[in-house]
XYZ file of C-alpha atoms in Angstrom:
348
model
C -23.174 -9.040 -6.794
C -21.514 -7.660 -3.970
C -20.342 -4.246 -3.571
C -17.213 -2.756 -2.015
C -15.942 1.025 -1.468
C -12.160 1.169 -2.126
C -10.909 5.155 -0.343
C -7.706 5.558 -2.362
C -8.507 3.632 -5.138
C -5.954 5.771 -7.211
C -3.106 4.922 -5.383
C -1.115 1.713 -5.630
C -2.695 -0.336 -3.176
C -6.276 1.156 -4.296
C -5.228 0.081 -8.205
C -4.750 -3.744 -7.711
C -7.346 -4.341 -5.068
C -10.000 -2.632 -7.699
C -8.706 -5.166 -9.854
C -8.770 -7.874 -7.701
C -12.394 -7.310 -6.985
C -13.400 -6.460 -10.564
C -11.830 -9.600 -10.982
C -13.729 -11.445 -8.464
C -17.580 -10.229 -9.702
C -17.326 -7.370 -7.509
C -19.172 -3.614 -8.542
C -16.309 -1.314 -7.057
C -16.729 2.167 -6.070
C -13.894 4.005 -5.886
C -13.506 7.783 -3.686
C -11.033 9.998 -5.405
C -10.210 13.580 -4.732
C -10.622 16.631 -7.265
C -7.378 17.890 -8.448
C -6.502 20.573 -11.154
C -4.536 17.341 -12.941
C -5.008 13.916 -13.887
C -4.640 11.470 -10.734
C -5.922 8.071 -12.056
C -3.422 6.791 -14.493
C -3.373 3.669 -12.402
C -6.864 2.765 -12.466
C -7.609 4.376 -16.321
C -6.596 0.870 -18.163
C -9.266 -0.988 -15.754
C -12.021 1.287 -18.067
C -10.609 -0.537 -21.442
C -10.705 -4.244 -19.249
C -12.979 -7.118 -20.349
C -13.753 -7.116 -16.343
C -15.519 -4.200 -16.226
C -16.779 -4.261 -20.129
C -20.733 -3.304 -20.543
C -21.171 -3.862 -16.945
C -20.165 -0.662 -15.333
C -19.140 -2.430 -12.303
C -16.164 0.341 -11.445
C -17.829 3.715 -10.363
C -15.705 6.923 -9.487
C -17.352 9.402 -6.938
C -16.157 12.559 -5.909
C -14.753 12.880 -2.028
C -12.456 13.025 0.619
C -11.580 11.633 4.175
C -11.977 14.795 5.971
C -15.595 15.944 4.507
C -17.505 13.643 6.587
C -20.647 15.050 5.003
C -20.026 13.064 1.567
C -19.103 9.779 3.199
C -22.023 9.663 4.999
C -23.995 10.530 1.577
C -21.946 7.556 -0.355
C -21.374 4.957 2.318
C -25.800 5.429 2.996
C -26.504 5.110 -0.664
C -24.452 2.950 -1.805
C -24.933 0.604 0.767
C -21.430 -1.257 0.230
C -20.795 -4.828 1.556
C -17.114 -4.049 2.242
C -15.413 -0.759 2.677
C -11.434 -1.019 2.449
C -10.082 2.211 3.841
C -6.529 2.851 2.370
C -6.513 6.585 1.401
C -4.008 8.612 3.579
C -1.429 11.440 3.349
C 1.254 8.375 3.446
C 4.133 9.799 2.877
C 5.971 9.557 6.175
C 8.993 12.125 5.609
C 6.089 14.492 4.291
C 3.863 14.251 8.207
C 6.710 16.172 9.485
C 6.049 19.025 7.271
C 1.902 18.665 7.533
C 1.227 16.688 10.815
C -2.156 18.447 11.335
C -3.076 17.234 7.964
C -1.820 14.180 8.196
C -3.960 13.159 11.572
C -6.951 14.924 9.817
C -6.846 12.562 7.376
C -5.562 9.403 8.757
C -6.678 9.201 11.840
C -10.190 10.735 11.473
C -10.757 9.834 8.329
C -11.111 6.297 9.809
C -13.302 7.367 12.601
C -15.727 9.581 10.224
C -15.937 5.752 7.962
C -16.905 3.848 11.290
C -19.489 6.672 12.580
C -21.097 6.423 9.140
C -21.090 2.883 9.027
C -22.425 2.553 12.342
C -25.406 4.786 12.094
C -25.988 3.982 8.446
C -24.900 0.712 7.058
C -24.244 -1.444 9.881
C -23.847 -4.575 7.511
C -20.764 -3.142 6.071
C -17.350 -4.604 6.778
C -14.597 -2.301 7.309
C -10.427 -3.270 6.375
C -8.488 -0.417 7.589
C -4.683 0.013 6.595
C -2.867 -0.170 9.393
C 1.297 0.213 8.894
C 3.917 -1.059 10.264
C 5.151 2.271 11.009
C 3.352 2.105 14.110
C 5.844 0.033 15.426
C 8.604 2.676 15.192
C 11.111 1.765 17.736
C 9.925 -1.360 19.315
C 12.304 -4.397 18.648
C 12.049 -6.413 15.707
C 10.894 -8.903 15.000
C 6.920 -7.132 15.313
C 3.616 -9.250 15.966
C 0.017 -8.568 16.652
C 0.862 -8.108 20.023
C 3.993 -5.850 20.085
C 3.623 -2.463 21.494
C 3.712 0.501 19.578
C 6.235 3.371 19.018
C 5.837 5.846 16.499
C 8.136 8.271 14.994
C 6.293 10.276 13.200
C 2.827 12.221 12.603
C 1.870 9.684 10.470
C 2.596 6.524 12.510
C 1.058 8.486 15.377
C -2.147 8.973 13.101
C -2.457 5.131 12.162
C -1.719 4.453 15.466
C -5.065 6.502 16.604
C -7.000 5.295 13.490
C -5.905 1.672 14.216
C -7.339 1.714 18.291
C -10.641 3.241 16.666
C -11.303 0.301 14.586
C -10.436 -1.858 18.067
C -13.021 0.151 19.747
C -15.678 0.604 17.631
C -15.412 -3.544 16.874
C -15.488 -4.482 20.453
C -18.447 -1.471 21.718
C -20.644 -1.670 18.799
C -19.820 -5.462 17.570
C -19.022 -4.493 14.156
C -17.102 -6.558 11.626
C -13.798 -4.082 11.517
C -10.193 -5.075 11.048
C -7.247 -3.986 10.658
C -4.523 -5.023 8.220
C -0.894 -3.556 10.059
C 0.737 -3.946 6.399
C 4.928 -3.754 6.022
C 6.378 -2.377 3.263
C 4.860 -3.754 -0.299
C 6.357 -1.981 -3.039
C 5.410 -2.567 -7.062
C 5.876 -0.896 -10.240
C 2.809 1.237 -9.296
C 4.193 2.417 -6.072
C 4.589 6.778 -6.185
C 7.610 7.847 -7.602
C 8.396 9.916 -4.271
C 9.076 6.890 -2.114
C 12.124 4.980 -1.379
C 11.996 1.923 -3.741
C 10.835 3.611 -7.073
C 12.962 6.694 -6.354
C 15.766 4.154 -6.820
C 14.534 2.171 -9.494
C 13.491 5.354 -11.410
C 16.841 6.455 -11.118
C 18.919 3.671 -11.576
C 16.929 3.605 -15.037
C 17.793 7.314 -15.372
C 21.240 6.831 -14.855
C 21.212 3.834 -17.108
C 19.550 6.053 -20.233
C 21.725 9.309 -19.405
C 19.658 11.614 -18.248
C 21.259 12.103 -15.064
C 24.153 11.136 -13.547
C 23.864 10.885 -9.947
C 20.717 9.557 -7.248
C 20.541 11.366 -3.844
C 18.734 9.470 -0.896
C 18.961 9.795 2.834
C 19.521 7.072 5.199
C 20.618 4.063 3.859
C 20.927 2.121 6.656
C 16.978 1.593 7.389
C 15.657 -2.291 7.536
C 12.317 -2.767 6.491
C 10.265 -5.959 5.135
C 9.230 -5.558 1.627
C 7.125 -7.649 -0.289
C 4.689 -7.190 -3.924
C 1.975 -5.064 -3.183
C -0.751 -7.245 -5.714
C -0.099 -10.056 -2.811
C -0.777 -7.669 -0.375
C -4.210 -6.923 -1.104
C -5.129 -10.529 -2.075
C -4.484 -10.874 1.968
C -6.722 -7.485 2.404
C -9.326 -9.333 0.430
C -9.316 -12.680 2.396
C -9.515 -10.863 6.014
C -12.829 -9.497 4.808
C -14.244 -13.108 3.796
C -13.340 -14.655 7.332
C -15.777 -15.278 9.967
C -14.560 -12.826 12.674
C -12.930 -9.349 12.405
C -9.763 -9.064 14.023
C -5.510 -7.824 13.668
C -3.597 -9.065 10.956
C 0.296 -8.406 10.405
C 0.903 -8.446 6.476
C 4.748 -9.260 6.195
C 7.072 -11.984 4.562
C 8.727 -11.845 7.493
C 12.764 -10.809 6.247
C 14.100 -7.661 6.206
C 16.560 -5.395 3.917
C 18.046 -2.466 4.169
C 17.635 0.730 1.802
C 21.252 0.307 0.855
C 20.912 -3.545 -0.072
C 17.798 -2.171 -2.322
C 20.350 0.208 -4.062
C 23.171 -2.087 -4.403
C 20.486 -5.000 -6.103
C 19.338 -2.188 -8.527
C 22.540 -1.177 -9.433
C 24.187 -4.804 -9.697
C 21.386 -5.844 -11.882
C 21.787 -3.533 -14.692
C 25.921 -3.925 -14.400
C 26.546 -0.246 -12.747
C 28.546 0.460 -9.795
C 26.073 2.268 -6.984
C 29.558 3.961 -5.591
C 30.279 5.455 -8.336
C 26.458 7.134 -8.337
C 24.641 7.660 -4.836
C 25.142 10.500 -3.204
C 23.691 11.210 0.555
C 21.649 14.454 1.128
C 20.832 14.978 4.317
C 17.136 16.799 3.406
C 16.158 13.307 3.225
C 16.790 11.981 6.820
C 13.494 11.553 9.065
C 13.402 13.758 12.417
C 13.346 10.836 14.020
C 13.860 7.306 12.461
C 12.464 3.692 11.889
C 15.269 1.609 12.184
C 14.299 -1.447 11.773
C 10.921 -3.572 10.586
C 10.413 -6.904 10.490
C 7.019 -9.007 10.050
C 6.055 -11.681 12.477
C 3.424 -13.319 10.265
C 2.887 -16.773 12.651
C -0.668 -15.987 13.391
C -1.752 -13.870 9.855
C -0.296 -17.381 7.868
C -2.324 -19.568 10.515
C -5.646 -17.604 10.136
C -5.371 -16.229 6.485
C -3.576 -19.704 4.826
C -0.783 -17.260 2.716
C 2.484 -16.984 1.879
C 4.191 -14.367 -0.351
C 5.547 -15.569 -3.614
C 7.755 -12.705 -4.560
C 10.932 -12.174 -2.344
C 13.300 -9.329 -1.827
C 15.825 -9.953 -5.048
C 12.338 -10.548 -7.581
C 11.054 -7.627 -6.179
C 13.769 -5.386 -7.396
C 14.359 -6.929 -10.227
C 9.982 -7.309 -11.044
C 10.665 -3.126 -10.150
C 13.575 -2.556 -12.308
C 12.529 -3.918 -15.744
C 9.097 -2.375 -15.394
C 10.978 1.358 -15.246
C 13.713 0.594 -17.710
C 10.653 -0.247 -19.917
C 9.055 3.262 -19.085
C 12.359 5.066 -19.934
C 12.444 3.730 -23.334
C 14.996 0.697 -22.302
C 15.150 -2.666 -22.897
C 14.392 -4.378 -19.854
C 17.148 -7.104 -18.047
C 13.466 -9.916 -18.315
C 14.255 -11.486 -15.323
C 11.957 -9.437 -13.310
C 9.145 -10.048 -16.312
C 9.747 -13.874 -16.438
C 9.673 -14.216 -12.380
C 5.956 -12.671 -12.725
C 5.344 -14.562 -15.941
C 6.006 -18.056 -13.752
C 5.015 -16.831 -10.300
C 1.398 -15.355 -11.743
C 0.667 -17.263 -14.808
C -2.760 -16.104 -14.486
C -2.518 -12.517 -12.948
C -5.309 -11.200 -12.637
C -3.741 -7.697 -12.845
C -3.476 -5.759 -16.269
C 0.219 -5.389 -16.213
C 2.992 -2.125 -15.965
């Protein structure tokens, strides 16, 4: 049975790729962070799933990626044939306000994983999430081999964490890669970001408990795709031969305001008549554009995305009209009822 580490296992990403690998005969151990309130309502119905059962295969430990100290005591005992490091401070409007914190976390936190691995468990395989964030200002659209530009503390954090993973691959021949991941959104994604601010409200606006959504800049293009495919692609760059770069796209792009005007359209509201801009929500400095060049990931990794832009919001949509008490459009439940007939997910 092999074993895998999962840092952020309580976040989205960290929720389906537990899944994925419970799924796959996998034991999973999971690092999550004490807080004074519940943080693992995404990964709580895996305890009650027939894939973890009697077995125990899903373990929960205690830590963090700045204490370097309890790493190196899990990563050593556990001895963990694949570590997939997607913890982070990842909210990108948020590094302006705690860049210190932010690199702390995302770009050490890599570097304290590949120390520890290569002192303690040099058999271990290593998947870092890198973003597409990194890219900032470069021209779309962005490949393996497009120079970066970040905007922000946080791009410049993955940007440090992501060269780490280059260097410690190519001095100490270690099996580390890096995933640079675009946008994947999901019913599971945190209700402070973009796509489920919108869907959260449209649904609020929809049940009348408020009236009117504020967002920032609408005119930002980014490539969006379902986040469960996402980490199926995580999954498969550990299981290849050689380490290496992988862009994780579908390759189109959207803007924030085309996501708005889908949302709205598909319950039958009019987004004029409810978006408001407030300007507390602009970046510094801004990403305007993101798009995935996938040639070489879809050569080496044999993947396509299923789920395109319109399923997306509409997969997003019905999932929180259902969580404000509404009856959900279905088209969004019957796309992932065709496209997955066999998810191996436990549902929204």
């Amino acid at each position: 049975m092999k074993k895998a580490m999962i840092t952020g296992i309580t976040g989205q990403d960290g929720s389906y790729l537990a899944e994925l690998l419970l799924s796959k005969g996998y034991e999973v151990h999971g690092i999550i962070r004490r807080a004074s309130t519940f943080n693992t309502a995404r990964i709580d119905p895996i305890f009650q799933s027939p894939q973890v059962g009697d077995d125990k295969r899903l373990y929960l430990h205690y830590g963090d990626l700045s204490d370097s100290n309890q790493l190196s005591n899990l990563i050593t005992n556990i001895q963990p044939e694949e570590v997939y490091n997607l913890g982070a401070q990842s909210h990108v409007r948020v590094s302006f306000d705690i860049p210190e914190y932010t690199a702390n976390v995302v770009a050490n936190g890599v570097t304290r994983i590949l120390e520890v691995v290569r002192r303690c468990s040099p058999h271990t395989k290593i998947y870092q999430a890198s973003s597409s964030e990194m890219f900032g200002s470069s021209s779309p659209p962005q490949g393996e081999d497009t120079s970066f530009n970040p905007r922000s503390p946080y791009a410049c954090a993955k940007v440090f964490g992501h060269w780490m993973v280059k260097n410690y691959r190519e001095g100490y021949d270690m099996f580390a890669s890096n995933g640079i991941l675009f946008n994947h959104e999901s019913p599971r994604r945190g209700e402070t970001f973009v796509t489920r601010k919108v869907t959260r409200g449209v649904s609020a606006i929809l049940s009348g408990k408020q009236d009117k959504l504020y967002l920032g800049n609408l005119d930002a293009r980014r490539d969006w795709g379902f986040a469960p495919e996402y980490v199926e692609v995580m999954w498969r760059i550990m299981q290849l031969e050689e380490p290496g770069d992988f862009i994780i796209g579908t390759g189109g792009t959207n803007s924030v305001r085309e996501f708005v005007e889908a949302a709205f359209e598909y319950v039958g509201l009019d987004d004029k008549d409810h978006v408001e801009i407030d300007p507390r929500y602009y970046r510094p400095t801004e990403v305007e554009d993101l798009i995935a060049d996938t040639t070489y990931s879809k050569e080496m990794l044999a993947w396509e995305p299923k789920i395109g832009f319109t399923e997306l919001v509409k997969v997003m949509m019905d999932a929180d009209m259902r969580s404000y008490g509404l009856e959900p459009v279905g088209e969004g439940d019957r796309i992932l009822r065709e496209t997955f007939p066999e998810k191996w997910w436990q549902g929204d």
